[in-house]
């Protein structure tokens, strides 16, 4: 990018532990604070680096929990203090993104915000930038715009966005309206979606004028909207922010932005989509982490700078966070995650069940390793 | 046993690391110093407890490496100092058992010795004692006698002993002569052996007059025999033992007792066998350790007093030597061995390949974990 987009502000919601990546991801070391690609830096930092050319470094806001403030500032030393929005406790994505929208619109009425998860992996910078540029054009035209990923397989791990007609917006040749959102499908349905090119993966990227997004939220979640406006009015006043947070935060509705904003907007024909042709993954579980890090089938992917591994006829993924010697012999599609206080052994096939273990650990009083 | 056998001395060769049980077994923590059955005590101590009623506690000798002296004395606090025979370096089983025979015969010319590995698992005390009592009768009659285990399956993991004719010895109704020894067979051969009840597993148990055993050794390995006699003559003299060991030990022939004594004796019709009907296992690898510790198919056996395990739809064996939480999800016939400085993940099917890893670790300069 030669120049950032003048009216664009990037928002990075950095919440979500990533339970299905336990014991790598923890409450105190969530997914976005890990290097899951071997890039040498965290997913959060990757996200920042991807957005900075679009918005400029001084126009990236991060919404995160108080517990992660220090880690976020360590990863992003150039972030302005006023661009770190701290949640006193998690209230799901509508509250996180809505808060950012409300604060930013109070500072800059015509601002366009784009929200991008802190813990997704994207490859293909120019294609990504082209998609965001188009989405910003569509947002300027008054739509809420999402970027839907053009599927590369019949995945059952993602929700889908059904495109309908083309949308005529200058500078956005690929824009279309969204007919509807669909939840994660079964395999047969996923295959039919994959064959029908009008279904895209829902990557949770939303680009919109902040005021348009807030209007949509007011329409569907008036109480949540009122709370966020109350917070935003007090936010930039050091004396008023604390009391406002104490007063408002506990009663903010917990709801995903998809339900509170995107789906209702789609029903009213106000949601647009730009197809994203770049590689994207939400790294939802170890199966996807394995796929992301392996260079071929029947290979063992290894994550961990100091891994001491001796592998014989094994494939899958090994995550090493200790200095122990690890030997894998004759295990296929294995998932081994070796940390100081917890060890996980499973297979790609069962990667989705890791969340159940986390729930069981909570119930059985072993929350010390979560 | 009401009374021990007067002329019987038990010998426990406690050598052998048990490489195929790495990283549980180590040079400094060999197999015989582990509790592999959940009995609450080491295999060495189990062996002592099994032999004490037969020989009396003051007539059990242990042949072990200098490095293990402290551990052996900790496990066997009642062992007499004069019954600990220390090897300056491993010289295989003919040297270990031959040394014990030579020392003991010098002390007691008519002694009958029985050697029993320190790291095998036996269940069925009365049946075991009955077999040893018969073997001692056969030994008194001048034979070298082994106890061969009546197979319970067509195992390819053990060598076999082929019985031939019955042997008429008072007090040994099951005695037979041995036709030959056979190495570990392939599966088809193992099946034919199993169908033919005259093949027994070679469990490495030898009972013989010490002088008879030494005569056989002299016939087949005269140099080794001469060295052992030279050592034994000096052994009980504190001033002479050290110089004799320094002089003789480095040139002792490395050979297994099977080749140096048992097989040649069998060829001359001097080897007898008593069938052992007790449960026996040499716990040679993790597959056999899993079988030994599981109470049924599709179950996860857990070894480790402080194991913190959360298992879901998994089977096999987990050995835990740390306080880490270990979660296994959907892994079948898995072998997981979790120690402070090394982790092994394999399957029962590949258990035999663990030794290859140990060799590779040696070659790649990671001997610190061996």
XYZ file of C-alpha atoms in Angstrom:
740
model
C 0.000 0.000 0.000
C 1.341 3.393 -0.949
C -0.980 5.302 1.398
C -3.342 4.237 4.136
C -7.076 4.825 3.688
C -7.872 8.226 5.219
C -11.184 7.487 6.898
C -10.432 3.897 7.942
C -9.811 2.657 11.462
C -8.855 -0.981 12.121
C -10.307 -2.697 15.182
C -8.809 -5.894 16.544
C -10.989 -7.726 19.059
C -8.439 -9.748 21.024
C -10.531 -11.985 23.222
C -11.240 -15.685 23.203
C -8.989 -18.214 24.857
C -9.156 -20.785 22.075
C -10.212 -23.690 24.281
C -9.816 -26.214 21.514
C -6.114 -25.384 21.441
C -5.589 -26.323 25.109
C -3.030 -26.804 26.657
C -1.256 -24.449 24.267
C -3.885 -21.742 24.655
C -4.726 -20.801 28.231
C -6.666 -18.144 30.048
C -3.372 -16.357 30.650
C -1.871 -17.214 27.269
C -4.738 -17.058 24.773
C -4.436 -18.055 21.164
C -3.691 -14.552 19.857
C -0.535 -14.402 21.991
C 0.977 -17.472 20.301
C 3.042 -17.940 17.209
C 1.017 -20.653 15.501
C 2.615 -20.413 12.082
C 6.310 -20.436 12.854
C 6.475 -16.807 11.693
C 8.460 -15.877 14.773
C 5.766 -13.555 16.102
C 2.313 -13.815 17.628
C -0.934 -13.940 15.682
C -1.817 -10.582 17.230
C 1.352 -9.032 15.870
C 0.742 -10.643 12.467
C -2.720 -9.059 12.490
C -1.298 -5.637 13.369
C 1.311 -5.888 10.614
C -1.380 -6.824 8.111
C -3.619 -3.887 9.035
C -1.073 -1.123 9.545
C -0.593 -0.440 5.793
C -4.375 -0.076 5.405
C -5.143 2.173 8.365
C -1.799 3.524 9.524
C -0.316 2.414 12.822
C -1.996 5.189 14.764
C -5.421 4.080 13.612
C -5.496 0.525 14.966
C -7.538 -0.112 18.100
C -7.361 -3.307 20.151
C -10.250 -4.432 22.330
C -8.992 -6.845 24.952
C -9.335 -8.003 28.549
C -7.646 -6.147 31.369
C -5.537 -9.241 32.064
C -3.961 -9.045 28.617
C -3.107 -5.338 28.604
C 0.582 -5.811 29.373
C 0.999 -8.593 26.830
C -0.773 -6.601 24.130
C 1.391 -3.533 24.765
C 4.504 -5.700 24.710
C 3.511 -7.190 21.350
C 2.420 -3.849 19.914
C 4.842 -1.280 21.358
C 3.644 1.371 18.880
C -0.004 1.214 19.871
C -1.344 4.509 21.196
C -2.692 4.369 24.733
C -6.026 5.748 23.579
C -6.368 2.861 21.126
C -6.347 0.137 23.776
C -9.944 -0.508 24.834
C -9.999 -2.665 27.950
C -12.931 -4.896 28.770
C -13.505 -5.487 32.454
C -14.886 -8.889 31.541
C -15.722 -10.647 28.269
C -19.140 -9.709 26.807
C -18.855 -11.353 23.365
C -18.168 -9.733 20.010
C -21.154 -7.363 19.640
C -20.123 -5.552 22.832
C -16.422 -5.514 21.891
C -16.870 -4.220 18.337
C -19.830 -2.032 19.288
C -17.773 -0.366 22.014
C -14.979 0.378 19.554
C -17.509 1.788 17.074
C -19.115 3.989 19.722
C -15.803 5.344 21.005
C -14.416 5.987 17.525
C -17.571 7.626 16.133
C -17.546 10.014 19.089
C -14.026 11.024 18.108
C -14.592 11.064 14.346
C -18.197 11.001 13.113
C -17.546 9.718 9.568
C -15.087 7.008 10.526
C -15.198 3.628 8.812
C -14.169 0.750 11.019
C -13.068 -2.701 10.019
C -12.878 -5.441 12.621
C -10.502 -8.363 12.203
C -9.961 -11.110 14.764
C -6.581 -11.115 16.495
C -6.124 -14.855 16.126
C -6.735 -15.740 12.504
C -4.091 -16.612 9.952
C -4.060 -14.947 6.545
C -1.628 -15.418 3.692
C -1.660 -13.227 0.619
C -1.202 -9.625 1.641
C -2.047 -7.933 -1.631
C -5.221 -9.936 -2.131
C -6.249 -9.158 1.447
C -5.622 -5.462 0.962
C -7.589 -5.415 -2.271
C -10.540 -7.039 -0.495
C -10.418 -4.504 2.353
C -10.141 -1.586 -0.075
C -13.259 -2.781 -1.861
C -15.043 -3.341 1.437
C -14.231 0.228 2.506
C -15.758 1.539 -0.743
C -18.884 -0.476 -0.037
C -18.952 0.812 3.548
C -18.672 4.383 2.300
C -21.793 3.674 0.246
C -23.630 2.983 3.500
C -23.547 -0.820 3.655
C -22.218 -3.053 6.343
C -19.676 -5.122 4.448
C -18.149 -8.456 5.291
C -15.294 -10.276 3.597
C -16.268 -13.883 2.879
C -13.548 -16.364 2.058
C -13.846 -18.227 -1.231
C -13.830 -21.888 -0.047
C -10.955 -24.113 -1.060
C -12.622 -27.264 0.249
C -15.967 -28.505 1.602
C -15.264 -27.507 5.181
C -17.669 -28.369 7.990
C -15.663 -26.233 10.403
C -16.876 -22.806 9.308
C -20.163 -20.968 8.903
C -21.097 -19.831 5.382
C -22.351 -16.619 3.752
C -24.678 -16.936 0.761
C -24.075 -14.249 -1.844
C -26.988 -13.012 -3.927
C -26.934 -10.253 -6.558
C -24.031 -8.076 -7.574
C -23.804 -4.685 -5.923
C -22.865 -1.698 -8.057
C -20.307 0.276 -6.055
C -17.418 2.175 -7.636
C -14.041 0.725 -6.734
C -15.617 -2.537 -5.537
C -15.933 -4.732 -8.637
C -16.512 -7.910 -6.613
C -19.170 -6.521 -4.244
C -22.376 -8.492 -3.802
C -25.310 -8.421 -1.423
C -25.675 -11.151 1.166
C -28.763 -13.338 1.040
C -28.222 -15.081 4.365
C -25.788 -16.563 6.845
C -25.692 -20.314 7.518
C -24.246 -22.146 10.517
C -21.555 -24.836 10.192
C -23.075 -27.422 7.818
C -22.874 -31.202 7.714
C -20.503 -32.717 5.155
C -23.095 -33.304 2.450
C -24.332 -29.725 2.709
C -20.756 -28.435 2.791
C -20.101 -30.301 -0.453
C -23.078 -28.701 -2.134
C -21.939 -25.261 -0.907
C -18.469 -25.897 -2.212
C -19.820 -26.887 -5.634
C -22.065 -23.793 -5.664
C -19.557 -20.932 -5.783
C -21.962 -18.444 -4.205
C -21.250 -19.709 -0.659
C -18.305 -18.119 1.134
C -16.769 -18.820 4.553
C -17.753 -16.444 7.314
C -14.421 -15.123 8.564
C -15.990 -12.623 10.973
C -14.594 -9.567 9.192
C -16.915 -6.583 9.221
C -16.255 -3.228 7.588
C -18.778 -0.428 8.034
C -19.283 3.206 8.863
C -19.285 3.187 12.644
C -22.591 5.074 12.745
C -24.227 2.606 10.359
C -23.109 -0.321 12.484
C -24.392 1.354 15.640
C -27.746 2.138 13.992
C -28.117 -1.531 13.095
C -27.217 -2.508 16.651
C -29.745 0.001 18.058
C -32.436 -1.541 15.901
C -31.757 -5.106 17.115
C -30.227 -4.740 20.580
C -31.396 -1.384 21.927
C -30.267 -2.041 25.512
C -26.795 -3.120 24.474
C -26.587 -0.099 22.158
C -27.638 2.295 24.922
C -25.049 0.841 27.284
C -22.281 1.196 24.718
C -23.226 4.807 23.954
C -23.214 5.562 27.692
C -19.755 4.015 27.966
C -18.441 5.824 24.880
C -19.614 9.241 26.105
C -17.574 8.816 29.269
C -14.668 6.923 27.718
C -12.251 9.713 26.840
C -12.769 11.456 30.190
C -10.385 9.863 32.691
C -12.573 10.707 35.648
C -15.827 9.488 34.175
C -14.636 6.301 32.447
C -14.139 4.146 35.568
C -17.535 4.797 37.137
C -19.241 4.314 33.750
C -17.548 0.964 33.248
C -18.495 -0.157 36.767
C -22.081 0.934 36.182
C -22.660 -0.280 32.636
C -20.351 -3.208 31.923
C -21.998 -5.893 34.081
C -25.320 -5.455 32.282
C -24.073 -5.474 28.675
C -25.844 -8.169 26.651
C -23.615 -11.075 25.640
C -24.244 -11.681 21.956
C -22.150 -12.310 18.857
C -21.926 -9.549 16.253
C -23.268 -12.020 13.697
C -26.638 -12.233 15.475
C -26.775 -8.648 16.745
C -25.793 -6.926 13.512
C -24.850 -8.997 10.469
C -27.800 -11.369 10.110
C -30.507 -8.742 10.695
C -28.732 -6.406 8.255
C -28.628 -9.197 5.681
C -32.369 -9.705 6.060
C -32.921 -6.049 5.257
C -30.617 -6.185 2.245
C -28.069 -3.937 3.959
C -25.229 -6.437 4.200
C -22.689 -6.648 1.428
C -19.843 -9.054 0.866
C -16.506 -8.984 -0.871
C -15.103 -12.401 -1.741
C -11.678 -12.942 -0.222
C -9.361 -14.976 -2.403
C -6.510 -15.069 0.091
C -5.640 -18.041 2.313
C -7.457 -17.764 5.608
C -7.802 -19.989 8.641
C -9.253 -19.385 12.074
C -6.959 -22.095 13.481
C -9.923 -23.377 15.429
C -8.369 -26.630 16.575
C -5.252 -28.763 16.328
C -6.386 -30.382 13.087
C -6.325 -26.993 11.399
C -3.086 -26.095 13.154
C -1.549 -29.307 11.808
C -2.759 -28.602 8.300
C -1.474 -25.033 8.493
C 2.013 -26.110 9.523
C 2.609 -29.257 7.515
C 4.283 -29.092 4.182
C 2.811 -32.303 2.930
C 0.852 -35.356 3.885
C 2.415 -37.918 6.195
C 4.686 -35.344 7.691
C 5.126 -34.228 11.249
C 4.711 -30.491 11.786
C 6.688 -29.178 14.725
C 5.923 -25.945 16.569
C 8.329 -24.796 19.246
C 11.611 -22.978 19.002
C 13.500 -25.300 21.301
C 11.854 -28.557 20.304
C 14.124 -31.595 20.686
C 12.324 -34.186 18.623
C 13.098 -37.646 17.387
C 10.351 -38.830 15.104
C 10.070 -42.155 13.312
C 7.262 -42.878 10.845
C 4.980 -40.328 12.464
C 2.720 -37.602 11.108
C 0.525 -34.876 12.550
C 1.595 -32.039 14.788
C 3.858 -31.687 17.769
C 3.823 -28.541 19.862
C 6.771 -28.346 22.230
C 6.980 -25.707 24.931
C 9.518 -27.511 27.087
C 13.118 -28.572 26.676
C 12.257 -32.253 26.968
C 13.335 -34.766 24.374
C 10.201 -35.976 22.620
C 10.097 -39.175 20.642
C 7.216 -40.167 18.401
C 7.225 -43.627 16.854
C 4.714 -44.898 14.339
C 1.867 -42.565 15.277
C -0.203 -41.123 12.421
C -2.155 -37.847 12.390
C -1.153 -37.472 15.997
C -1.507 -34.304 18.035
C 0.977 -33.952 20.890
C 1.113 -30.746 22.909
C 3.829 -30.710 25.526
C 3.767 -27.871 28.054
C 5.293 -27.484 31.500
C 2.189 -28.468 33.435
C -0.009 -30.280 30.951
C 0.282 -32.795 28.131
C -2.281 -33.537 25.442
C -2.206 -36.562 23.156
C -4.959 -36.922 20.587
C -5.436 -37.189 16.824
C -6.563 -34.729 14.176
C -9.819 -36.635 13.939
C -10.617 -35.920 17.583
C -9.294 -32.356 17.674
C -12.773 -30.922 18.197
C -13.128 -32.854 21.447
C -10.370 -30.935 23.200
C -12.900 -28.354 24.363
C -14.680 -31.138 26.254
C -11.484 -31.857 28.156
C -11.191 -28.220 29.134
C -14.761 -28.298 30.423
C -14.035 -31.502 32.343
C -10.888 -30.018 33.892
C -12.937 -27.069 35.126
C -15.505 -29.394 36.655
C -12.945 -31.632 38.330
C -11.071 -28.846 40.059
C -8.004 -28.871 37.854
C -8.498 -25.326 36.622
C -4.893 -24.576 37.544
C -3.821 -25.830 34.122
C -6.447 -23.936 32.117
C 6.988 -72.614 52.242
C 7.390 -73.997 55.743
C 11.205 -74.237 55.480
C 13.719 -73.005 52.941
C 15.682 -75.561 50.955
C 18.928 -76.227 52.879
C 21.415 -76.422 50.028
C 19.830 -73.773 47.770
C 21.197 -70.326 47.054
C 19.246 -67.846 44.945
C 21.159 -65.624 42.535
C 19.609 -62.505 41.049
C 21.483 -61.028 38.090
C 20.388 -57.387 38.172
C 21.788 -55.907 34.992
C 20.213 -54.754 31.792
C 18.780 -51.281 31.308
C 15.672 -52.369 29.436
C 16.190 -50.065 26.464
C 12.812 -50.865 24.988
C 11.235 -49.338 28.077
C 12.886 -45.940 27.545
C 12.310 -43.249 28.814
C 11.010 -45.090 31.854
C 14.085 -47.297 32.100
C 17.400 -45.463 32.067
C 21.026 -46.238 32.644
C 20.625 -44.817 36.143
C 17.138 -46.205 36.671
C 17.084 -49.618 35.011
C 13.978 -51.724 34.652
C 14.564 -53.754 37.829
C 14.386 -50.587 39.935
C 10.843 -49.784 38.737
C 7.441 -50.807 39.938
C 5.949 -52.008 36.659
C 2.951 -53.807 38.083
C 1.490 -51.287 40.476
C 2.532 -53.580 43.349
C 4.008 -50.631 45.203
C 7.535 -52.024 45.057
C 10.263 -52.582 42.489
C 10.627 -55.690 40.344
C 13.898 -56.391 42.185
C 12.118 -56.374 45.524
C 9.326 -58.554 44.098
C 12.011 -61.012 42.971
C 13.622 -61.029 46.424
C 10.264 -61.601 48.118
C 9.542 -64.478 45.763
C 12.879 -66.184 46.404
C 13.297 -65.605 50.141
C 10.903 -68.406 51.164
C 12.854 -70.856 48.961
C 16.408 -69.986 49.969
C 16.082 -67.918 53.116
C 16.914 -64.215 53.100
C 20.562 -64.798 53.935
C 21.035 -66.998 50.915
C 20.138 -64.582 48.134
C 22.982 -63.062 46.126
C 22.584 -60.135 43.754
C 24.998 -59.571 40.872
C 24.810 -55.971 39.759
C 26.796 -53.008 38.474
C 28.733 -50.772 40.831
C 26.477 -47.861 39.879
C 23.440 -49.677 41.276
C 24.901 -50.768 44.599
C 23.211 -48.055 46.665
C 19.842 -48.579 44.987
C 20.030 -52.354 45.459
C 20.893 -52.004 49.134
C 18.062 -49.509 49.601
C 15.594 -51.913 48.009
C 16.959 -54.947 49.857
C 17.966 -53.664 53.290
C 18.326 -57.219 54.623
C 20.851 -58.349 52.018
C 24.174 -59.401 53.511
C 27.175 -57.413 52.320
C 28.908 -60.608 51.211
C 25.937 -61.410 48.957
C 26.275 -58.311 46.792
C 28.559 -59.166 43.871
C 29.537 -55.993 42.045
C 30.468 -55.996 38.393
C 32.934 -53.318 37.358
C 31.271 -53.316 33.945
C 28.618 -55.476 32.257
C 29.956 -58.750 30.800
C 26.655 -60.481 29.943
C 24.909 -63.282 31.790
C 27.484 -66.103 31.616
C 29.994 -63.928 33.485
C 27.417 -62.698 36.008
C 25.968 -66.103 36.865
C 29.311 -67.876 36.506
C 30.911 -65.444 38.955
C 28.167 -66.112 41.494
C 28.592 -69.862 40.998
C 32.363 -69.650 41.440
C 32.165 -67.510 44.581
C 29.429 -69.617 46.158
C 31.026 -72.984 45.379
C 34.219 -71.760 47.019
C 32.214 -71.042 50.141
C 30.044 -74.145 50.010
C 31.095 -76.959 47.667
C 27.709 -78.713 47.330
C 25.635 -75.581 46.878
C 22.808 -75.541 44.369
C 22.239 -72.185 42.768
C 19.191 -70.899 40.969
C 19.396 -67.753 38.925
C 16.332 -65.602 38.341
C 16.319 -62.276 36.512
C 15.662 -59.202 38.657
C 13.212 -57.703 36.194
C 10.658 -60.340 35.320
C 7.097 -60.477 36.561
C 5.673 -63.691 38.011
C 2.228 -64.356 39.426
C 1.344 -67.547 41.193
C 3.668 -68.025 44.144
C 2.815 -71.594 45.040
C 3.120 -72.818 41.461
C 6.463 -71.034 41.156
C 7.744 -72.585 44.374
C 6.644 -76.034 43.278
C 8.561 -75.617 40.018
C 11.721 -74.468 41.828
C 11.481 -77.334 44.326
C 11.312 -79.814 41.467
C 14.190 -78.067 39.699
C 16.310 -78.304 42.830
C 15.632 -82.065 42.983
C 16.733 -82.359 39.354
C 19.824 -80.269 40.089
C 20.705 -82.533 43.021
C 20.639 -85.402 40.527
C 23.410 -83.638 38.594
C 21.497 -81.939 35.819
C 21.403 -78.305 34.878
C 17.727 -77.548 35.111
C 15.722 -74.729 33.598
C 12.139 -73.748 34.221
C 10.292 -73.293 30.930
C 7.003 -71.452 30.921
C 3.996 -73.296 29.514
C 2.870 -70.887 26.741
C -0.506 -69.206 27.028
C -0.374 -67.802 23.498
C 1.643 -68.066 20.270
C 4.185 -65.441 21.283
C 6.891 -64.261 18.892
C 8.549 -62.287 21.673
C 10.252 -65.159 23.493
C 12.695 -67.947 22.723
C 11.430 -71.504 23.131
C 12.673 -74.714 24.788
C 11.750 -78.032 23.195
C 11.091 -80.767 25.738
C 11.896 -84.350 24.853
C 11.580 -87.429 27.079
C 10.472 -87.559 30.689
C 13.193 -87.600 33.289
C 12.844 -89.922 36.254
C 13.854 -87.897 39.308
C 12.252 -88.328 42.725
C 10.297 -85.279 43.818
C 10.240 -83.880 40.275
C 7.197 -85.453 38.618
C 7.199 -82.957 35.745
C 10.904 -83.173 34.889
C 11.899 -83.709 31.270
C 15.070 -83.516 29.252
C 15.572 -80.637 26.814
C 15.984 -81.476 23.155
C 16.995 -77.993 22.015
C 16.617 -74.261 22.386
C 15.059 -72.155 19.624
C 15.304 -68.413 19.053
C 12.262 -66.135 18.830
C 10.150 -67.640 16.007
C 7.990 -66.028 13.346
C 4.242 -66.066 13.913
C 3.522 -69.203 11.914
C 6.210 -71.150 13.763
C 5.031 -69.723 17.082
C 1.549 -71.019 16.312
C 2.853 -74.512 15.623
C 4.862 -74.410 18.869
C 1.804 -73.296 20.775
C -0.276 -76.140 19.324
C 2.501 -78.626 20.156
C 2.572 -78.568 23.958
C 6.214 -79.683 24.146
C 7.529 -76.145 23.468
C 8.012 -73.934 26.507
C 9.092 -70.291 26.805
C 12.695 -69.727 27.777
C 12.454 -67.576 30.888
C 16.189 -67.626 31.595
C 15.857 -69.470 34.890
C 18.667 -71.918 35.574
C 18.983 -74.184 38.613
C 22.078 -76.322 39.009
C 24.784 -77.480 41.344
C 27.317 -74.655 41.131
C 30.109 -77.093 40.330
C 28.113 -78.721 37.537
C 27.398 -75.359 35.972
C 31.058 -74.376 36.211
C 32.146 -77.689 34.670
C 29.853 -77.049 31.733
C 31.228 -73.525 31.399
C 34.814 -74.851 31.523
C 33.995 -77.235 28.707
C 32.585 -74.508 26.430
C 34.286 -71.292 27.531
C 37.555 -72.286 29.189
C 39.001 -68.748 29.244
C 35.915 -67.242 30.784
C 35.824 -70.090 33.296
C 39.462 -69.586 34.246
C 38.926 -65.873 34.742
C 35.920 -66.453 36.965
C 37.797 -69.005 39.086
C 40.678 -66.553 39.461
C 38.217 -63.869 40.579
C 36.418 -66.211 42.967
C 39.605 -67.337 44.668
C 40.416 -63.737 45.537
C 36.854 -62.575 46.136
C 36.440 -63.109 49.865
C 39.856 -61.602 50.627
C 39.425 -57.823 50.895
C 43.002 -57.135 49.915
C 43.110 -59.446 46.941
C 39.677 -58.782 45.424
C 40.367 -55.310 43.952
C 43.567 -56.224 42.117
C 41.955 -59.439 40.810
C 38.980 -57.526 39.453
C 41.233 -54.955 37.787
C 43.325 -57.736 36.279
C 40.632 -60.162 35.171
C 37.399 -58.256 34.546
C 38.325 -56.428 31.329
C 39.101 -59.715 29.572
C 36.027 -61.711 30.589
C 34.210 -63.019 27.522
C 30.840 -61.414 26.879
C 28.401 -64.233 26.214
C 24.921 -65.186 27.296
C 24.490 -68.131 29.658
C 22.206 -69.722 27.071
C 25.065 -70.089 24.594
C 27.866 -70.709 27.091
C 26.081 -73.299 29.213
C 22.476 -74.199 28.451
C 22.560 -75.047 24.770
C 25.755 -77.122 24.889
C 24.412 -78.953 27.948
C 21.195 -79.663 26.072
C 23.171 -81.134 23.198
C 24.818 -83.543 25.609
C 21.519 -84.505 27.228
C 22.482 -82.809 30.491
C 19.825 -80.102 30.471
C 16.507 -80.743 32.156
C 13.374 -78.664 32.272
C 10.454 -78.246 34.636
C 7.353 -76.719 33.060
C 6.256 -73.560 34.856
C 2.515 -73.125 34.976
C 2.619 -69.729 36.645
C 2.076 -66.393 34.886
C 5.382 -65.026 33.689
C 6.440 -62.013 31.637
C 9.818 -60.453 30.946
C 8.091 -57.081 30.366
C 10.303 -56.642 27.347
C 8.536 -53.613 25.904
C 5.616 -51.273 26.398
C 3.216 -53.619 24.612
C 3.810 -56.252 27.257
C 3.731 -53.636 29.999
C 0.335 -52.484 28.695
C -0.991 -56.035 28.593
C 0.304 -56.688 32.090
C -1.416 -53.665 33.562
C -4.712 -53.544 31.716
C -7.734 -55.210 33.128
C -9.460 -55.591 29.824
C -9.378 -54.622 26.202
C -10.001 -51.030 25.215
C -8.870 -49.794 28.550
C -6.165 -47.372 29.481
C -3.641 -48.750 31.959
C -2.060 -46.059 34.108
C 1.262 -46.445 35.900
C 2.354 -43.667 38.235
C 1.379 -42.888 41.770
C 0.691 -39.223 41.192
C -0.799 -39.474 37.729
C -3.334 -36.735 36.943
C -5.092 -38.142 33.921
C -8.148 -37.214 31.921
C -8.800 -39.869 29.327
C -11.570 -39.964 26.766
C -12.098 -42.963 24.473
C -8.459 -44.014 24.767
C -6.726 -47.335 25.376
C -3.185 -48.542 25.875
C -0.784 -47.500 28.583
C 0.164 -44.224 30.197
C 3.226 -43.999 32.414
C 3.322 -40.785 34.393
C 6.384 -39.749 36.365
C 5.509 -36.062 36.606
C 2.750 -34.056 38.223
C 1.497 -32.759 34.895
C -2.126 -33.087 33.874
C -2.237 -35.531 30.976
C -5.166 -35.734 28.635
C -5.633 -38.486 26.082
C -8.468 -38.191 23.588
C -9.470 -40.861 21.100
C -6.092 -42.607 20.897
C -6.135 -46.417 20.744
C -3.410 -48.828 21.877
C -1.354 -45.762 22.640
C 1.851 -45.763 24.661
C 2.607 -42.485 26.441
C 5.552 -42.244 28.811
C 5.858 -38.884 30.526
C 9.050 -38.210 32.464
C 10.730 -35.019 33.589
C 13.163 -34.776 30.700
C 11.735 -37.014 28.001
C 8.402 -37.923 26.472
C 7.591 -40.957 24.355
C 4.452 -41.361 22.268
C 4.021 -44.571 20.299
C 1.636 -47.507 19.964
C 1.750 -51.098 21.187
C 2.342 -52.168 17.613
C 5.573 -50.169 17.429
C 6.777 -50.912 20.963
C 9.741 -52.921 19.672
C 11.083 -49.871 17.836
C 11.774 -47.933 21.026
C 15.240 -49.433 21.205
C 15.988 -47.815 17.853
C 15.189 -44.428 19.354
C 17.574 -45.062 22.202
C 20.293 -45.928 19.693
C 19.514 -42.776 17.715
C 19.644 -40.611 20.831
C 23.083 -41.993 21.589
C 24.266 -41.220 18.081
C 22.856 -37.697 18.030
C 24.455 -36.581 21.260
C 21.351 -36.626 23.402
C 22.592 -39.274 25.787
C 21.694 -36.999 28.686
C 18.200 -38.475 28.646
C 19.259 -42.133 28.408
